[in-house]
């Protein structure tokens, strides 16, 4: 029974619809942010720094960078939603408590939040692809296959963020997660340069981080190539998603049902 109770039901869709309804009121500024940030990255780094770098791994630097920024933006967007927004609903607004007064269970709430994190990450990733395509930085018939990969990456990063939210006692707690987890992944997982440039220990440690595997899948798909070792990369992202869901569920049950 414990395992069955941990599986979400149709109530997760109700949580997802509720979050979408709230977000829809802020649709325009949210989408402007999704398009504006990547535009600045591509202009400042892709064209500015790219002028000095030239090519990297056989492609223009702006192409190399754009595919990495897609993956890192999914991480940032899903993490922010799973941290600050979810914590606001759980603690400040007491939305979770109100949901639990209905037939919804903790697993429904968690699954709905996780799906919403992944959707927000997908929106951000697709927005960057659109901007990058405008500059000719991404191309090829493999691009549509990047969409499910982006969604899976959003699930992985959103799940990790929800674990931290289940432990947090204030917003300040999230700075530890960004400093110790998100920022190192952003800098050392292949977004800005190939992993081969890292020392051997750095390369080994990078393989333990989900952003490395998201970049390894998304970059080839956005540049017209089939990813190598794709089953391994998908398996790692799926493992992070499932592990984070189980852990977050246990922590949230302990916090919300005590």
PDB file of C-alpha atoms in Angstrom:
ATOM      1  CA  UNK A   1       0.000   0.000   0.000  1.00  0.00           C
ATOM      2  CA  UNK A   2       2.825   2.431   0.802  1.00  0.00           C
ATOM      3  CA  UNK A   3       4.078   2.188  -2.774  1.00  0.00           C
ATOM      4  CA  UNK A   4       0.595   2.649  -4.250  1.00  0.00           C
ATOM      5  CA  UNK A   5      -0.020   5.676  -2.046  1.00  0.00           C
ATOM      6  CA  UNK A   6       3.159   7.230  -3.419  1.00  0.00           C
ATOM      7  CA  UNK A   7       1.815   7.140  -6.962  1.00  0.00           C
ATOM      8  CA  UNK A   8       0.038  10.329  -8.082  1.00  0.00           C
ATOM      9  CA  UNK A   9      -3.504  10.315  -9.396  1.00  0.00           C
ATOM     10  CA  UNK A  10      -5.545  12.538 -11.662  1.00  0.00           C
ATOM     11  CA  UNK A  11      -5.353  15.197  -8.962  1.00  0.00           C
ATOM     12  CA  UNK A  12      -1.880  16.075 -10.242  1.00  0.00           C
ATOM     13  CA  UNK A  13      -3.520  17.543 -13.344  1.00  0.00           C
ATOM     14  CA  UNK A  14      -5.691  19.759 -11.138  1.00  0.00           C
ATOM     15  CA  UNK A  15      -2.556  21.109  -9.433  1.00  0.00           C
ATOM     16  CA  UNK A  16      -0.950  21.655 -12.821  1.00  0.00           C
ATOM     17  CA  UNK A  17      -4.003  23.522 -14.122  1.00  0.00           C
ATOM     18  CA  UNK A  18      -4.079  25.688 -11.009  1.00  0.00           C
ATOM     19  CA  UNK A  19      -0.438  26.701 -11.471  1.00  0.00           C
ATOM     20  CA  UNK A  20      -0.979  27.393 -15.162  1.00  0.00           C
ATOM     21  CA  UNK A  21      -3.999  29.573 -14.392  1.00  0.00           C
ATOM     22  CA  UNK A  22      -1.949  31.725 -12.030  1.00  0.00           C
ATOM     23  CA  UNK A  23       0.984  31.946 -14.451  1.00  0.00           C
ATOM     24  CA  UNK A  24      -1.298  32.927 -17.335  1.00  0.00           C
ATOM     25  CA  UNK A  25      -1.956  36.251 -15.611  1.00  0.00           C
ATOM     26  CA  UNK A  26       1.780  37.009 -15.931  1.00  0.00           C
ATOM     27  CA  UNK A  27       2.156  35.481 -19.385  1.00  0.00           C
ATOM     28  CA  UNK A  28       3.566  38.478 -21.272  1.00  0.00           C
ATOM     29  CA  UNK A  29       6.332  39.536 -18.839  1.00  0.00           C
ATOM     30  CA  UNK A  30       7.265  35.889 -18.297  1.00  0.00           C
ATOM     31  CA  UNK A  31       7.649  35.214 -22.021  1.00  0.00           C
ATOM     32  CA  UNK A  32       9.586  38.450 -22.502  1.00  0.00           C
ATOM     33  CA  UNK A  33      12.060  37.222 -19.901  1.00  0.00           C
ATOM     34  CA  UNK A  34      12.340  33.860 -21.665  1.00  0.00           C
ATOM     35  CA  UNK A  35      13.236  35.580 -24.937  1.00  0.00           C
ATOM     36  CA  UNK A  36      15.221  38.530 -23.537  1.00  0.00           C
ATOM     37  CA  UNK A  37      17.794  36.682 -21.419  1.00  0.00           C
ATOM     38  CA  UNK A  38      18.958  34.279 -24.150  1.00  0.00           C
ATOM     39  CA  UNK A  39      19.136  37.143 -26.627  1.00  0.00           C
ATOM     40  CA  UNK A  40      21.584  38.955 -24.336  1.00  0.00           C
ATOM     41  CA  UNK A  41      23.674  35.796 -23.867  1.00  0.00           C
ATOM     42  CA  UNK A  42      23.846  35.105 -27.591  1.00  0.00           C
ATOM     43  CA  UNK A  43      24.747  38.683 -28.450  1.00  0.00           C
ATOM     44  CA  UNK A  44      27.264  39.264 -25.659  1.00  0.00           C
ATOM     45  CA  UNK A  45      28.962  35.863 -25.635  1.00  0.00           C
ATOM     46  CA  UNK A  46      28.013  34.266 -28.929  1.00  0.00           C
ATOM     47  CA  UNK A  47      28.995  37.208 -31.099  1.00  0.00           C
ATOM     48  CA  UNK A  48      31.271  39.136 -28.758  1.00  0.00           C
ATOM     49  CA  UNK A  49      33.372  36.323 -27.276  1.00  0.00           C
ATOM     50  CA  UNK A  50      32.730  34.142 -30.310  1.00  0.00           C
ATOM     51  CA  UNK A  51      34.650  36.626 -32.468  1.00  0.00           C
ATOM     52  CA  UNK A  52      37.830  35.710 -30.570  1.00  0.00           C
ATOM     53  CA  UNK A  53      37.067  32.022 -30.010  1.00  0.00           C
ATOM     54  CA  UNK A  54      36.130  31.189 -33.595  1.00  0.00           C
ATOM     55  CA  UNK A  55      35.052  27.558 -33.816  1.00  0.00           C
ATOM     56  CA  UNK A  56      34.643  25.005 -31.049  1.00  0.00           C
ATOM     57  CA  UNK A  57      34.205  21.285 -31.697  1.00  0.00           C
ATOM     58  CA  UNK A  58      33.861  21.992 -35.396  1.00  0.00           C
ATOM     59  CA  UNK A  59      31.042  24.526 -35.100  1.00  0.00           C
ATOM     60  CA  UNK A  60      30.799  28.320 -34.696  1.00  0.00           C
ATOM     61  CA  UNK A  61      31.015  29.294 -31.053  1.00  0.00           C
ATOM     62  CA  UNK A  62      27.553  30.874 -31.123  1.00  0.00           C
ATOM     63  CA  UNK A  63      26.132  27.475 -32.164  1.00  0.00           C
ATOM     64  CA  UNK A  64      28.097  25.687 -29.445  1.00  0.00           C
ATOM     65  CA  UNK A  65      26.955  28.240 -26.878  1.00  0.00           C
ATOM     66  CA  UNK A  66      23.292  28.349 -27.942  1.00  0.00           C
ATOM     67  CA  UNK A  67      22.793  24.624 -27.416  1.00  0.00           C
ATOM     68  CA  UNK A  68      24.453  24.809 -24.004  1.00  0.00           C
ATOM     69  CA  UNK A  69      22.368  27.816 -22.984  1.00  0.00           C
ATOM     70  CA  UNK A  70      19.188  25.876 -23.840  1.00  0.00           C
ATOM     71  CA  UNK A  71      20.140  23.182 -21.326  1.00  0.00           C
ATOM     72  CA  UNK A  72      21.273  25.610 -18.613  1.00  0.00           C
ATOM     73  CA  UNK A  73      18.148  27.738 -19.017  1.00  0.00           C
ATOM     74  CA  UNK A  74      15.980  24.670 -18.462  1.00  0.00           C
ATOM     75  CA  UNK A  75      17.957  24.016 -15.279  1.00  0.00           C
ATOM     76  CA  UNK A  76      17.598  27.583 -14.035  1.00  0.00           C
ATOM     77  CA  UNK A  77      13.900  27.925 -14.874  1.00  0.00           C
ATOM     78  CA  UNK A  78      12.849  24.552 -13.450  1.00  0.00           C
ATOM     79  CA  UNK A  79      14.992  25.116 -10.351  1.00  0.00           C
ATOM     80  CA  UNK A  80      13.562  28.575  -9.701  1.00  0.00           C
ATOM     81  CA  UNK A  81      10.016  27.260 -10.060  1.00  0.00           C
ATOM     82  CA  UNK A  82      10.710  24.294  -7.782  1.00  0.00           C
ATOM     83  CA  UNK A  83      12.384  26.501  -5.189  1.00  0.00           C
ATOM     84  CA  UNK A  84      10.983  30.011  -4.819  1.00  0.00           C
ATOM     85  CA  UNK A  85       7.555  29.545  -6.398  1.00  0.00           C
ATOM     86  CA  UNK A  86       6.879  26.171  -4.787  1.00  0.00           C
ATOM     87  CA  UNK A  87       8.072  27.366  -1.385  1.00  0.00           C
ATOM     88  CA  UNK A  88       5.769  30.381  -1.640  1.00  0.00           C
ATOM     89  CA  UNK A  89       2.823  28.110  -2.322  1.00  0.00           C
ATOM     90  CA  UNK A  90       3.811  25.742   0.467  1.00  0.00           C
ATOM     91  CA  UNK A  91       4.774  28.196   3.210  1.00  0.00           C
ATOM     92  CA  UNK A  92       3.766  31.812   2.607  1.00  0.00           C
ATOM     93  CA  UNK A  93       0.443  31.245   0.848  1.00  0.00           C
ATOM     94  CA  UNK A  94      -0.408  27.910   2.545  1.00  0.00           C
ATOM     95  CA  UNK A  95      -1.732  26.654  -0.795  1.00  0.00           C
ATOM     96  CA  UNK A  96      -0.615  23.090  -0.074  1.00  0.00           C
ATOM     97  CA  UNK A  97      -2.541  23.068   3.196  1.00  0.00           C
ATOM     98  CA  UNK A  98      -5.659  24.203   1.350  1.00  0.00           C
ATOM     99  CA  UNK A  99      -5.137  21.485  -1.271  1.00  0.00           C
ATOM    100  CA  UNK A 100      -4.803  18.818   1.394  1.00  0.00           C
ATOM    101  CA  UNK A 101      -8.211  19.844   2.755  1.00  0.00           C
ATOM    102  CA  UNK A 102      -9.592  18.454  -0.525  1.00  0.00           C
ATOM    103  CA  UNK A 103      -9.269  14.856  -1.787  1.00  0.00           C
ATOM    104  CA  UNK A 104      -5.783  15.717  -3.141  1.00  0.00           C
ATOM    105  CA  UNK A 105      -2.856  13.809  -1.655  1.00  0.00           C
ATOM    106  CA  UNK A 106       0.745  14.880  -1.181  1.00  0.00           C
ATOM    107  CA  UNK A 107       1.759  12.738  -4.162  1.00  0.00           C
ATOM    108  CA  UNK A 108      -0.757  14.604  -6.345  1.00  0.00           C
ATOM    109  CA  UNK A 109       0.619  17.970  -5.237  1.00  0.00           C
ATOM    110  CA  UNK A 110       4.222  16.904  -5.781  1.00  0.00           C
ATOM    111  CA  UNK A 111       3.544  15.390  -9.212  1.00  0.00           C
ATOM    112  CA  UNK A 112       1.621  18.482 -10.296  1.00  0.00           C
ATOM    113  CA  UNK A 113       4.446  20.734  -9.159  1.00  0.00           C
ATOM    114  CA  UNK A 114       7.025  18.536 -10.883  1.00  0.00           C
ATOM    115  CA  UNK A 115       5.115  18.616 -14.164  1.00  0.00           C
ATOM    116  CA  UNK A 116       4.784  22.389 -13.902  1.00  0.00           C
ATOM    117  CA  UNK A 117       8.535  22.769 -13.307  1.00  0.00           C
ATOM    118  CA  UNK A 118       9.191  20.701 -16.432  1.00  0.00           C
ATOM    119  CA  UNK A 119       6.702  22.712 -18.500  1.00  0.00           C
ATOM    120  CA  UNK A 120       8.251  26.004 -17.378  1.00  0.00           C
ATOM    121  CA  UNK A 121      11.664  24.623 -18.306  1.00  0.00           C
ATOM    122  CA  UNK A 122      10.299  23.504 -21.677  1.00  0.00           C
ATOM    123  CA  UNK A 123       8.867  26.960 -22.381  1.00  0.00           C
ATOM    124  CA  UNK A 124      12.225  28.531 -21.581  1.00  0.00           C
ATOM    125  CA  UNK A 125      14.178  26.019 -23.665  1.00  0.00           C
ATOM    126  CA  UNK A 126      11.919  26.354 -26.705  1.00  0.00           C
ATOM    127  CA  UNK A 127      12.089  30.164 -26.447  1.00  0.00           C
ATOM    128  CA  UNK A 128      15.874  30.016 -26.657  1.00  0.00           C
ATOM    129  CA  UNK A 129      15.718  27.622 -29.607  1.00  0.00           C
ATOM    130  CA  UNK A 130      13.478  30.113 -31.423  1.00  0.00           C
ATOM    131  CA  UNK A 131      15.905  32.962 -30.712  1.00  0.00           C
ATOM    132  CA  UNK A 132      18.916  30.850 -31.702  1.00  0.00           C
ATOM    133  CA  UNK A 133      17.209  29.739 -34.929  1.00  0.00           C
ATOM    134  CA  UNK A 134      16.643  33.410 -35.807  1.00  0.00           C
ATOM    135  CA  UNK A 135      20.418  33.899 -35.653  1.00  0.00           C
ATOM    136  CA  UNK A 136      21.037  30.678 -37.568  1.00  0.00           C
ATOM    137  CA  UNK A 137      22.735  29.136 -34.523  1.00  0.00           C
ATOM    138  CA  UNK A 138      20.683  25.907 -34.531  1.00  0.00           C
ATOM    139  CA  UNK A 139      19.462  23.858 -37.436  1.00  0.00           C
ATOM    140  CA  UNK A 140      18.668  20.356 -38.639  1.00  0.00           C
ATOM    141  CA  UNK A 141      15.907  17.770 -38.640  1.00  0.00           C
ATOM    142  CA  UNK A 142      16.829  16.554 -35.148  1.00  0.00           C
ATOM    143  CA  UNK A 143      15.528  19.676 -33.391  1.00  0.00           C
ATOM    144  CA  UNK A 144      12.003  18.297 -32.647  1.00  0.00           C
ATOM    145  CA  UNK A 145      13.613  15.397 -30.771  1.00  0.00           C
ATOM    146  CA  UNK A 146      15.159  17.910 -28.377  1.00  0.00           C
ATOM    147  CA  UNK A 147      11.702  18.774 -27.009  1.00  0.00           C
ATOM    148  CA  UNK A 148      11.142  15.542 -24.993  1.00  0.00           C
ATOM    149  CA  UNK A 149      14.752  15.703 -23.798  1.00  0.00           C
ATOM    150  CA  UNK A 150      14.208  19.259 -22.568  1.00  0.00           C
ATOM    151  CA  UNK A 151      11.046  18.146 -20.769  1.00  0.00           C
ATOM    152  CA  UNK A 152      12.878  15.240 -19.087  1.00  0.00           C
ATOM    153  CA  UNK A 153      15.681  17.576 -18.027  1.00  0.00           C
ATOM    154  CA  UNK A 154      13.061  19.901 -16.541  1.00  0.00           C
ATOM    155  CA  UNK A 155      11.677  16.984 -14.530  1.00  0.00           C
ATOM    156  CA  UNK A 156      15.152  16.152 -13.210  1.00  0.00           C
ATOM    157  CA  UNK A 157      16.059  19.704 -12.189  1.00  0.00           C
ATOM    158  CA  UNK A 158      12.572  20.428 -10.876  1.00  0.00           C
ATOM    159  CA  UNK A 159      12.652  17.285  -8.750  1.00  0.00           C
ATOM    160  CA  UNK A 160      15.998  18.217  -7.240  1.00  0.00           C
ATOM    161  CA  UNK A 161      14.692  21.697  -6.437  1.00  0.00           C
ATOM    162  CA  UNK A 162      11.569  20.296  -4.778  1.00  0.00           C
ATOM    163  CA  UNK A 163      13.741  18.164  -2.495  1.00  0.00           C
ATOM    164  CA  UNK A 164      15.500  21.334  -1.334  1.00  0.00           C
ATOM    165  CA  UNK A 165      12.152  23.114  -0.918  1.00  0.00           C
ATOM    166  CA  UNK A 166      10.880  20.297   1.278  1.00  0.00           C
ATOM    167  CA  UNK A 167      13.870  20.884   3.574  1.00  0.00           C
ATOM    168  CA  UNK A 168      13.942  24.691   3.477  1.00  0.00           C
ATOM    169  CA  UNK A 169      12.783  26.871   6.368  1.00  0.00           C
ATOM    170  CA  UNK A 170      13.227  30.196   4.572  1.00  0.00           C
ATOM    171  CA  UNK A 171      14.065  31.647   1.172  1.00  0.00           C
ATOM    172  CA  UNK A 172      17.648  32.240   2.307  1.00  0.00           C
ATOM    173  CA  UNK A 173      18.213  28.470   2.323  1.00  0.00           C
ATOM    174  CA  UNK A 174      18.048  28.426  -1.476  1.00  0.00           C
ATOM    175  CA  UNK A 175      21.242  30.435  -1.822  1.00  0.00           C
ATOM    176  CA  UNK A 176      23.185  27.402  -0.592  1.00  0.00           C
ATOM    177  CA  UNK A 177      21.655  25.286  -3.345  1.00  0.00           C
ATOM    178  CA  UNK A 178      22.389  27.822  -6.061  1.00  0.00           C
ATOM    179  CA  UNK A 179      25.953  28.396  -4.835  1.00  0.00           C
ATOM    180  CA  UNK A 180      26.856  24.745  -4.218  1.00  0.00           C
ATOM    181  CA  UNK A 181      24.866  22.987  -6.950  1.00  0.00           C
ATOM    182  CA  UNK A 182      23.362  25.172  -9.684  1.00  0.00           C
ATOM    183  CA  UNK A 183      26.292  27.529 -10.287  1.00  0.00           C
ATOM    184  CA  UNK A 184      28.945  24.751 -10.428  1.00  0.00           C
ATOM    185  CA  UNK A 185      26.812  22.876 -12.959  1.00  0.00           C
ATOM    186  CA  UNK A 186      26.382  26.057 -14.988  1.00  0.00           C
ATOM    187  CA  UNK A 187      30.152  26.581 -15.129  1.00  0.00           C
ATOM    188  CA  UNK A 188      31.567  23.052 -15.336  1.00  0.00           C
ATOM    189  CA  UNK A 189      29.086  20.896 -17.283  1.00  0.00           C
ATOM    190  CA  UNK A 190      29.961  21.832 -20.840  1.00  0.00           C
ATOM    191  CA  UNK A 191      27.768  24.871 -21.407  1.00  0.00           C
ATOM    192  CA  UNK A 192      30.602  27.235 -22.354  1.00  0.00           C
ATOM    193  CA  UNK A 193      33.421  24.864 -23.324  1.00  0.00           C
ATOM    194  CA  UNK A 194      33.983  21.129 -23.940  1.00  0.00           C
ATOM    195  CA  UNK A 195      34.455  18.893 -20.929  1.00  0.00           C
ATOM    196  CA  UNK A 196      37.785  17.757 -22.403  1.00  0.00           C
ATOM    197  CA  UNK A 197      39.226  21.088 -21.266  1.00  0.00           C
ATOM    198  CA  UNK A 198      38.747  20.085 -17.623  1.00  0.00           C
ATOM    199  CA  UNK A 199      41.379  18.097 -15.717  1.00  0.00           C
ATOM    200  CA  UNK A 200      40.644  14.338 -15.450  1.00  0.00           C
ATOM    201  CA  UNK A 201      39.109  14.599 -11.966  1.00  0.00           C
ATOM    202  CA  UNK A 202      36.911  17.474 -13.104  1.00  0.00           C
ATOM    203  CA  UNK A 203      35.656  15.437 -16.063  1.00  0.00           C
ATOM    204  CA  UNK A 204      34.815  12.512 -13.788  1.00  0.00           C
ATOM    205  CA  UNK A 205      32.927  14.725 -11.349  1.00  0.00           C
ATOM    206  CA  UNK A 206      31.056  16.441 -14.172  1.00  0.00           C
ATOM    207  CA  UNK A 207      29.720  13.059 -15.306  1.00  0.00           C
ATOM    208  CA  UNK A 208      27.887  12.791 -11.978  1.00  0.00           C
ATOM    209  CA  UNK A 209      25.877  15.947 -12.633  1.00  0.00           C
ATOM    210  CA  UNK A 210      22.599  15.969 -14.608  1.00  0.00           C
ATOM    211  CA  UNK A 211      23.373  19.112 -16.623  1.00  0.00           C
ATOM    212  CA  UNK A 212      26.314  17.317 -18.257  1.00  0.00           C
ATOM    213  CA  UNK A 213      23.966  14.687 -19.639  1.00  0.00           C
ATOM    214  CA  UNK A 214      21.342  17.223 -20.667  1.00  0.00           C
ATOM    215  CA  UNK A 215      23.966  19.151 -22.655  1.00  0.00           C
ATOM    216  CA  UNK A 216      25.314  15.913 -24.178  1.00  0.00           C
ATOM    217  CA  UNK A 217      21.837  15.149 -25.540  1.00  0.00           C
ATOM    218  CA  UNK A 218      20.603  18.614 -26.492  1.00  0.00           C
ATOM    219  CA  UNK A 219      23.725  19.960 -28.235  1.00  0.00           C
ATOM    220  CA  UNK A 220      23.890  17.270 -30.962  1.00  0.00           C
ATOM    221  CA  UNK A 221      20.138  17.399 -31.549  1.00  0.00           C
ATOM    222  CA  UNK A 222      20.247  21.157 -32.110  1.00  0.00           C
ATOM    223  CA  UNK A 223      23.229  20.959 -34.451  1.00  0.00           C
ATOM    224  CA  UNK A 224      22.018  18.182 -36.740  1.00  0.00           C
ATOM    225  CA  UNK A 225      23.675  15.133 -35.192  1.00  0.00           C
ATOM    226  CA  UNK A 226      22.563  12.020 -33.341  1.00  0.00           C
ATOM    227  CA  UNK A 227      23.764  11.998 -29.707  1.00  0.00           C
ATOM    228  CA  UNK A 228      26.282   9.362 -28.725  1.00  0.00           C
ATOM    229  CA  UNK A 229      25.616   7.193 -25.674  1.00  0.00           C
ATOM    230  CA  UNK A 230      22.067   8.564 -25.635  1.00  0.00           C
ATOM    231  CA  UNK A 231      20.683   5.693 -23.570  1.00  0.00           C
ATOM    232  CA  UNK A 232      23.200   6.447 -20.810  1.00  0.00           C
ATOM    233  CA  UNK A 233      22.357  10.152 -20.787  1.00  0.00           C
ATOM    234  CA  UNK A 234      18.602   9.511 -20.773  1.00  0.00           C
ATOM    235  CA  UNK A 235      19.044   6.943 -18.006  1.00  0.00           C
ATOM    236  CA  UNK A 236      20.931   9.395 -15.796  1.00  0.00           C
ATOM    237  CA  UNK A 237      18.260  12.098 -16.208  1.00  0.00           C
ATOM    238  CA  UNK A 238      15.510   9.561 -15.519  1.00  0.00           C
ATOM    239  CA  UNK A 239      17.366   8.299 -12.436  1.00  0.00           C
ATOM    240  CA  UNK A 240      17.679  11.822 -11.050  1.00  0.00           C
ATOM    241  CA  UNK A 241      13.963  12.415 -11.715  1.00  0.00           C
ATOM    242  CA  UNK A 242      12.739   9.254  -9.993  1.00  0.00           C
ATOM    243  CA  UNK A 243      15.147   9.524  -7.055  1.00  0.00           C
ATOM    244  CA  UNK A 244      14.256  13.169  -6.471  1.00  0.00           C
ATOM    245  CA  UNK A 245      10.522  12.415  -6.658  1.00  0.00           C
ATOM    246  CA  UNK A 246      10.705   9.623  -4.069  1.00  0.00           C
ATOM    247  CA  UNK A 247      12.878  11.668  -1.723  1.00  0.00           C
ATOM    248  CA  UNK A 248      10.786  14.826  -2.082  1.00  0.00           C
ATOM    249  CA  UNK A 249       7.606  12.832  -1.480  1.00  0.00           C
ATOM    250  CA  UNK A 250       8.900  11.395   1.784  1.00  0.00           C
ATOM    251  CA  UNK A 251      10.124  14.789   2.980  1.00  0.00           C
ATOM    252  CA  UNK A 252       6.913  16.600   2.026  1.00  0.00           C
ATOM    253  CA  UNK A 253       4.736  13.952   3.675  1.00  0.00           C
ATOM    254  CA  UNK A 254       6.719  14.356   6.856  1.00  0.00           C
ATOM    255  CA  UNK A 255       6.448  18.146   6.698  1.00  0.00           C
ATOM    256  CA  UNK A 256       2.840  18.560   5.581  1.00  0.00           C
ATOM    257  CA  UNK A 257       1.170  15.707   7.439  1.00  0.00           C
ATOM    258  CA  UNK A 258       2.833  16.018  10.816  1.00  0.00           C
TER     259      UNK A 258
END
